[in-house]
PDB file of C-alpha atoms in Angstrom:
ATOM      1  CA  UNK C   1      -9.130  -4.579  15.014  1.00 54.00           C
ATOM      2  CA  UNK C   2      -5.482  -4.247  14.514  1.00 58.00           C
ATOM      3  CA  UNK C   3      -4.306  -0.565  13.833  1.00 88.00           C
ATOM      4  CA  UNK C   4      -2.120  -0.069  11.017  1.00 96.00           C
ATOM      5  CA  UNK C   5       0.433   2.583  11.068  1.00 97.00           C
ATOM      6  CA  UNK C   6       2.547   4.316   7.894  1.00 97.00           C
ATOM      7  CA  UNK C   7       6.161   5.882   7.817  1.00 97.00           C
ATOM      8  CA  UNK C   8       8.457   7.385   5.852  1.00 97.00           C
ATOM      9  CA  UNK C   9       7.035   9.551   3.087  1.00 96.00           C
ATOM     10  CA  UNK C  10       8.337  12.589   2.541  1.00 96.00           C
ATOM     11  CA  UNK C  11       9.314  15.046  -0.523  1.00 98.00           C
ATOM     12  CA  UNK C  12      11.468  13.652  -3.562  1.00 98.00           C
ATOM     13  CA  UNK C  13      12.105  15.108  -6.888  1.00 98.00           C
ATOM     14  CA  UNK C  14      11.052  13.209  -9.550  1.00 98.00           C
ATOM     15  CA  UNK C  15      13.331   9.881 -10.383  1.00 98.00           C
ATOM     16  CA  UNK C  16      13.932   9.474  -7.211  1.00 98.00           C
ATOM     17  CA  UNK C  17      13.036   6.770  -4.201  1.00 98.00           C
ATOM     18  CA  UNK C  18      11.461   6.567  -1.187  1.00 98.00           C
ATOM     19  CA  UNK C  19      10.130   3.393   0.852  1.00 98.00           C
ATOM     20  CA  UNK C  20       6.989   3.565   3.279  1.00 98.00           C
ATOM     21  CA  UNK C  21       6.669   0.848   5.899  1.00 98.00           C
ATOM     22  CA  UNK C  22       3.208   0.006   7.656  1.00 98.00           C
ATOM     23  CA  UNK C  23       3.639  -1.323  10.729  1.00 97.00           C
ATOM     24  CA  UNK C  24       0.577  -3.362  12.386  1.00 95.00           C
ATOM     25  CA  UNK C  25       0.578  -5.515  15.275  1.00 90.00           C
ATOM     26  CA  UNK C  26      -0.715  -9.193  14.750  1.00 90.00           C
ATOM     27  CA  UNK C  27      -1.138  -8.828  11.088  1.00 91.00           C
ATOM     28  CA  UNK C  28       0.037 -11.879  10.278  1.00 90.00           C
ATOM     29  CA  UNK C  29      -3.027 -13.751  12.480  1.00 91.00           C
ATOM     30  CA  UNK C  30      -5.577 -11.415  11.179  1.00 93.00           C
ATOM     31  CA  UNK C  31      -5.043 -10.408   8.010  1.00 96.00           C
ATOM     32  CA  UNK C  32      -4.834 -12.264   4.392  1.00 97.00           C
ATOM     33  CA  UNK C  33      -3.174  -9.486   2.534  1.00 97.00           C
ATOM     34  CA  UNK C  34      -1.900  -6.108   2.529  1.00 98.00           C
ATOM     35  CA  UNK C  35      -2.467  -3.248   0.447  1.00 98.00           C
ATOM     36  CA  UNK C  36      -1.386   0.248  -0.497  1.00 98.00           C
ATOM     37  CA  UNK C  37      -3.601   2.562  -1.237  1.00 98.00           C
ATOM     38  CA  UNK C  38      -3.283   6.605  -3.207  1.00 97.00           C
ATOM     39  CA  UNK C  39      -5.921   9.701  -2.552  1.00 96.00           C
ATOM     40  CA  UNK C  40      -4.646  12.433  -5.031  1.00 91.00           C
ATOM     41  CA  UNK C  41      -4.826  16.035  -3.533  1.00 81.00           C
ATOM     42  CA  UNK C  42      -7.884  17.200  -4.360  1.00 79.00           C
ATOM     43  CA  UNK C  43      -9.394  14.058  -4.391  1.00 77.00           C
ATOM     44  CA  UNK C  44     -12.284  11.947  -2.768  1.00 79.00           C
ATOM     45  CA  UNK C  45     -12.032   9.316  -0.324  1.00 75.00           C
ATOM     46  CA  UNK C  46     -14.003   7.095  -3.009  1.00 76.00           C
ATOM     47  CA  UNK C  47     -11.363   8.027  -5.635  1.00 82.00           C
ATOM     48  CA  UNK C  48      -8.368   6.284  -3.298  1.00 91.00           C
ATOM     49  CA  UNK C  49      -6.521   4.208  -5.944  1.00 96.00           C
ATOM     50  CA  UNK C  50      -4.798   0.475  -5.131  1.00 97.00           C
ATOM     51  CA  UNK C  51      -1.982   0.124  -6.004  1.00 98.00           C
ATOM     52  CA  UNK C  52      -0.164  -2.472  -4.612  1.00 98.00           C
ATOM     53  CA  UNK C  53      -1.237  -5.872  -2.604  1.00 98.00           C
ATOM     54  CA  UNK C  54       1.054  -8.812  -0.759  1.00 98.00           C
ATOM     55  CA  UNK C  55      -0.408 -11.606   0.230  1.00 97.00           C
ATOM     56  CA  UNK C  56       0.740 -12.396   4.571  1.00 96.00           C
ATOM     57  CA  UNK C  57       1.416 -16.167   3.479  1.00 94.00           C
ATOM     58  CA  UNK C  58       4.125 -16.505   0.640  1.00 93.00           C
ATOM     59  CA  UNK C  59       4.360 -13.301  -0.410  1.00 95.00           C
ATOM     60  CA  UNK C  60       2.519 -13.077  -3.673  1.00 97.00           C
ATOM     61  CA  UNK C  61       1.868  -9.631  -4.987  1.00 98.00           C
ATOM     62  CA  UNK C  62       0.040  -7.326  -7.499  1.00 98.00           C
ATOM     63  CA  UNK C  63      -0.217  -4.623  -8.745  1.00 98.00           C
ATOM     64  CA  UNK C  64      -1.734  -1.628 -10.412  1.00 98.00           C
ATOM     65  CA  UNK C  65      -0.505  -0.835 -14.198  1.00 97.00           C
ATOM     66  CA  UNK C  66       0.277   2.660 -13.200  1.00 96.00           C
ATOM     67  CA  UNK C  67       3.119   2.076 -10.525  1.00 98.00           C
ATOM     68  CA  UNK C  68       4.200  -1.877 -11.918  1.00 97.00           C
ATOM     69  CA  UNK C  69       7.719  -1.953 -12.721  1.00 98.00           C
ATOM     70  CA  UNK C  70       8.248   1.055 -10.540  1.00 98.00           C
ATOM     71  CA  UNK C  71       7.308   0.116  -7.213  1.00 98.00           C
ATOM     72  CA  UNK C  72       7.864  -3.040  -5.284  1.00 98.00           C
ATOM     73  CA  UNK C  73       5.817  -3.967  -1.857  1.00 98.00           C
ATOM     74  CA  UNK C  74       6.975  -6.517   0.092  1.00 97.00           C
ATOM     75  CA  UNK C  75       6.197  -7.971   3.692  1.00 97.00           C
ATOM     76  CA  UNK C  76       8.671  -8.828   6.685  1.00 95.00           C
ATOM     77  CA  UNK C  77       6.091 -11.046   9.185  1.00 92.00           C
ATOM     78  CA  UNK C  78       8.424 -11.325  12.379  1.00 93.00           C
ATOM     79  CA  UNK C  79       8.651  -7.418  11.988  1.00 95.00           C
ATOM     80  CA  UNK C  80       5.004  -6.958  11.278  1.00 95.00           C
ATOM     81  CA  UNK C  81       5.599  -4.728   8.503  1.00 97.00           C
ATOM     82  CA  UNK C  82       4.739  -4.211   4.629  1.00 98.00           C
ATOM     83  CA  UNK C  83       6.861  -2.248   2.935  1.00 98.00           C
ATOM     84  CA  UNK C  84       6.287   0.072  -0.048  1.00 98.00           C
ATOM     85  CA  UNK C  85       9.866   0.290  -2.294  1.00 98.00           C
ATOM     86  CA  UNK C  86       8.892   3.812  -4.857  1.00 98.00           C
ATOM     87  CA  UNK C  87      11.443   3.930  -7.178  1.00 98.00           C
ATOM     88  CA  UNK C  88      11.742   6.501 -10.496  1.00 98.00           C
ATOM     89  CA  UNK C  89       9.413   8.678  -8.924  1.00 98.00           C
ATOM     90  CA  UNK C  90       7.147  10.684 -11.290  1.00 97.00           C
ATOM     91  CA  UNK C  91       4.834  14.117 -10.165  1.00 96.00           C
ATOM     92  CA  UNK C  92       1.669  12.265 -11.004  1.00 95.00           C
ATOM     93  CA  UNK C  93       2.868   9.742  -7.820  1.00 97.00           C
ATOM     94  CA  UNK C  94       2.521  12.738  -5.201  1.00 96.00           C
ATOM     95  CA  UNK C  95      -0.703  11.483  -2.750  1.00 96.00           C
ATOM     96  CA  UNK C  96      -1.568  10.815   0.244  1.00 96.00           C
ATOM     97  CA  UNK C  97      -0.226   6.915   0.663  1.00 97.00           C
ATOM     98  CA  UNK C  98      -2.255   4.641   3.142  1.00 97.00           C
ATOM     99  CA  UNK C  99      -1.771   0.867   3.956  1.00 97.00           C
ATOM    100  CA  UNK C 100      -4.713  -1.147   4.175  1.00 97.00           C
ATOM    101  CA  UNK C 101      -5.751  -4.830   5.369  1.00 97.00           C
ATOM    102  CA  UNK C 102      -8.283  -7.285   4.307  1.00 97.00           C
ATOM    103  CA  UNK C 103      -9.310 -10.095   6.001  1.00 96.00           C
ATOM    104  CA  UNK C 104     -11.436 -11.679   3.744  1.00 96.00           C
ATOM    105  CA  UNK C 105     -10.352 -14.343   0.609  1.00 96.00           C
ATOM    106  CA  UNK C 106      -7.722 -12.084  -1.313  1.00 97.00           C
ATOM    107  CA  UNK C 107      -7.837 -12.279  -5.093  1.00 96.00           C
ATOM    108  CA  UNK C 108      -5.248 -11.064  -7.532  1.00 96.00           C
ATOM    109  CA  UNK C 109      -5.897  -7.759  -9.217  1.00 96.00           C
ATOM    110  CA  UNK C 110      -8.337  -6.741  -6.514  1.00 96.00           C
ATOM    111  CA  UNK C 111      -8.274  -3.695  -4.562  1.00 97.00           C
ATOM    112  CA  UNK C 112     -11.576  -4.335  -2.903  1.00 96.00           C
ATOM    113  CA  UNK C 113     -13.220  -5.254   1.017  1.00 96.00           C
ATOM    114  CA  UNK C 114     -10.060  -3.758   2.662  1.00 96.00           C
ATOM    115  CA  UNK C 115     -11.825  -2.755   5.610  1.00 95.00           C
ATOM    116  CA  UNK C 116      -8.707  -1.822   8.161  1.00 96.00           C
ATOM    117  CA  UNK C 117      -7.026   1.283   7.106  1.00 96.00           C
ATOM    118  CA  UNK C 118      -3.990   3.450   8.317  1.00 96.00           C
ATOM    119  CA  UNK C 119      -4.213   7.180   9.093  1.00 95.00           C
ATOM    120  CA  UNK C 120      -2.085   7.894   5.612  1.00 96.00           C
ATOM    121  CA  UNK C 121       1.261   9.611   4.772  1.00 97.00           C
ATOM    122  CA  UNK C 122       2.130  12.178   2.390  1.00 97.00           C
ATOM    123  CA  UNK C 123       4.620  12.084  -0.397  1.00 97.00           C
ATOM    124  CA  UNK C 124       5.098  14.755  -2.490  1.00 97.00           C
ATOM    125  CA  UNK C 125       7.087  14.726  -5.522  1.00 97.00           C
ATOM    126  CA  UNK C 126       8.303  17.636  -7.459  1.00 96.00           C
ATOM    127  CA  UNK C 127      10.426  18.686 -10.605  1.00 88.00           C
TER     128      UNK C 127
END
């Protein structure tokens, strides 16, 4: 299976921006959508959090109620890339970020059956 591959996290105060890509080779073929994905420090793998999904063909996307309005993911096909846009920033965001891909039927609102993950990126956000 395709290997998916995350960039750009870092350490922002909070209101600030930053923009993850995930980067995975023959997405577009495999894949139906794209997701982003949250583990809290602390936290279990079973308590990962969706947050944000774009669908490969046209682009439609969804999201969680905790980052909507705030964050933006979009998708760049001839690039292979899904991108993560994290804008006003707040200390409850800082996680470990991971993109995710699901090759089954993708329905809106669900963060399930994403089966192909990325090795995850931190971004920490402080006052």
């Amino acid at each position: 299976q395709a290997q998916l591959a995350e960039s750009g996290g870092g350490s922002v105060q909070a209101g600030g921006s930053l923009r993850l890509s995930c980067v995975g080779r023959g997405i577009l073929a495999k894949y139906n959508c794209i997701g982003w994905f949250r583990q809290a420090p602390g936290k279990e793998r079973e308590g990962r959090e969706g947050i944000a999904v774009v669908y490969l063909s046209g682009g439609r996307t969804y999201y969680a109620d905790s980052v909507k309005g705030r964050f933006t993911i979009s998708r760049d096909n001839a690039k292979n890339t899904v991108y993560l846009q994290m804008d006003s920033l707040k200390s409850e965001d800082g996680a470990i970020y991971y993109c995710a891909a699901k090759d089954r039927f993708c329905y809106d609102h669900d963060f399930t059956e994403f089966g192909t993950w990325g090795q995850g990126i931190q971004v920490t956000v402080s006052s």
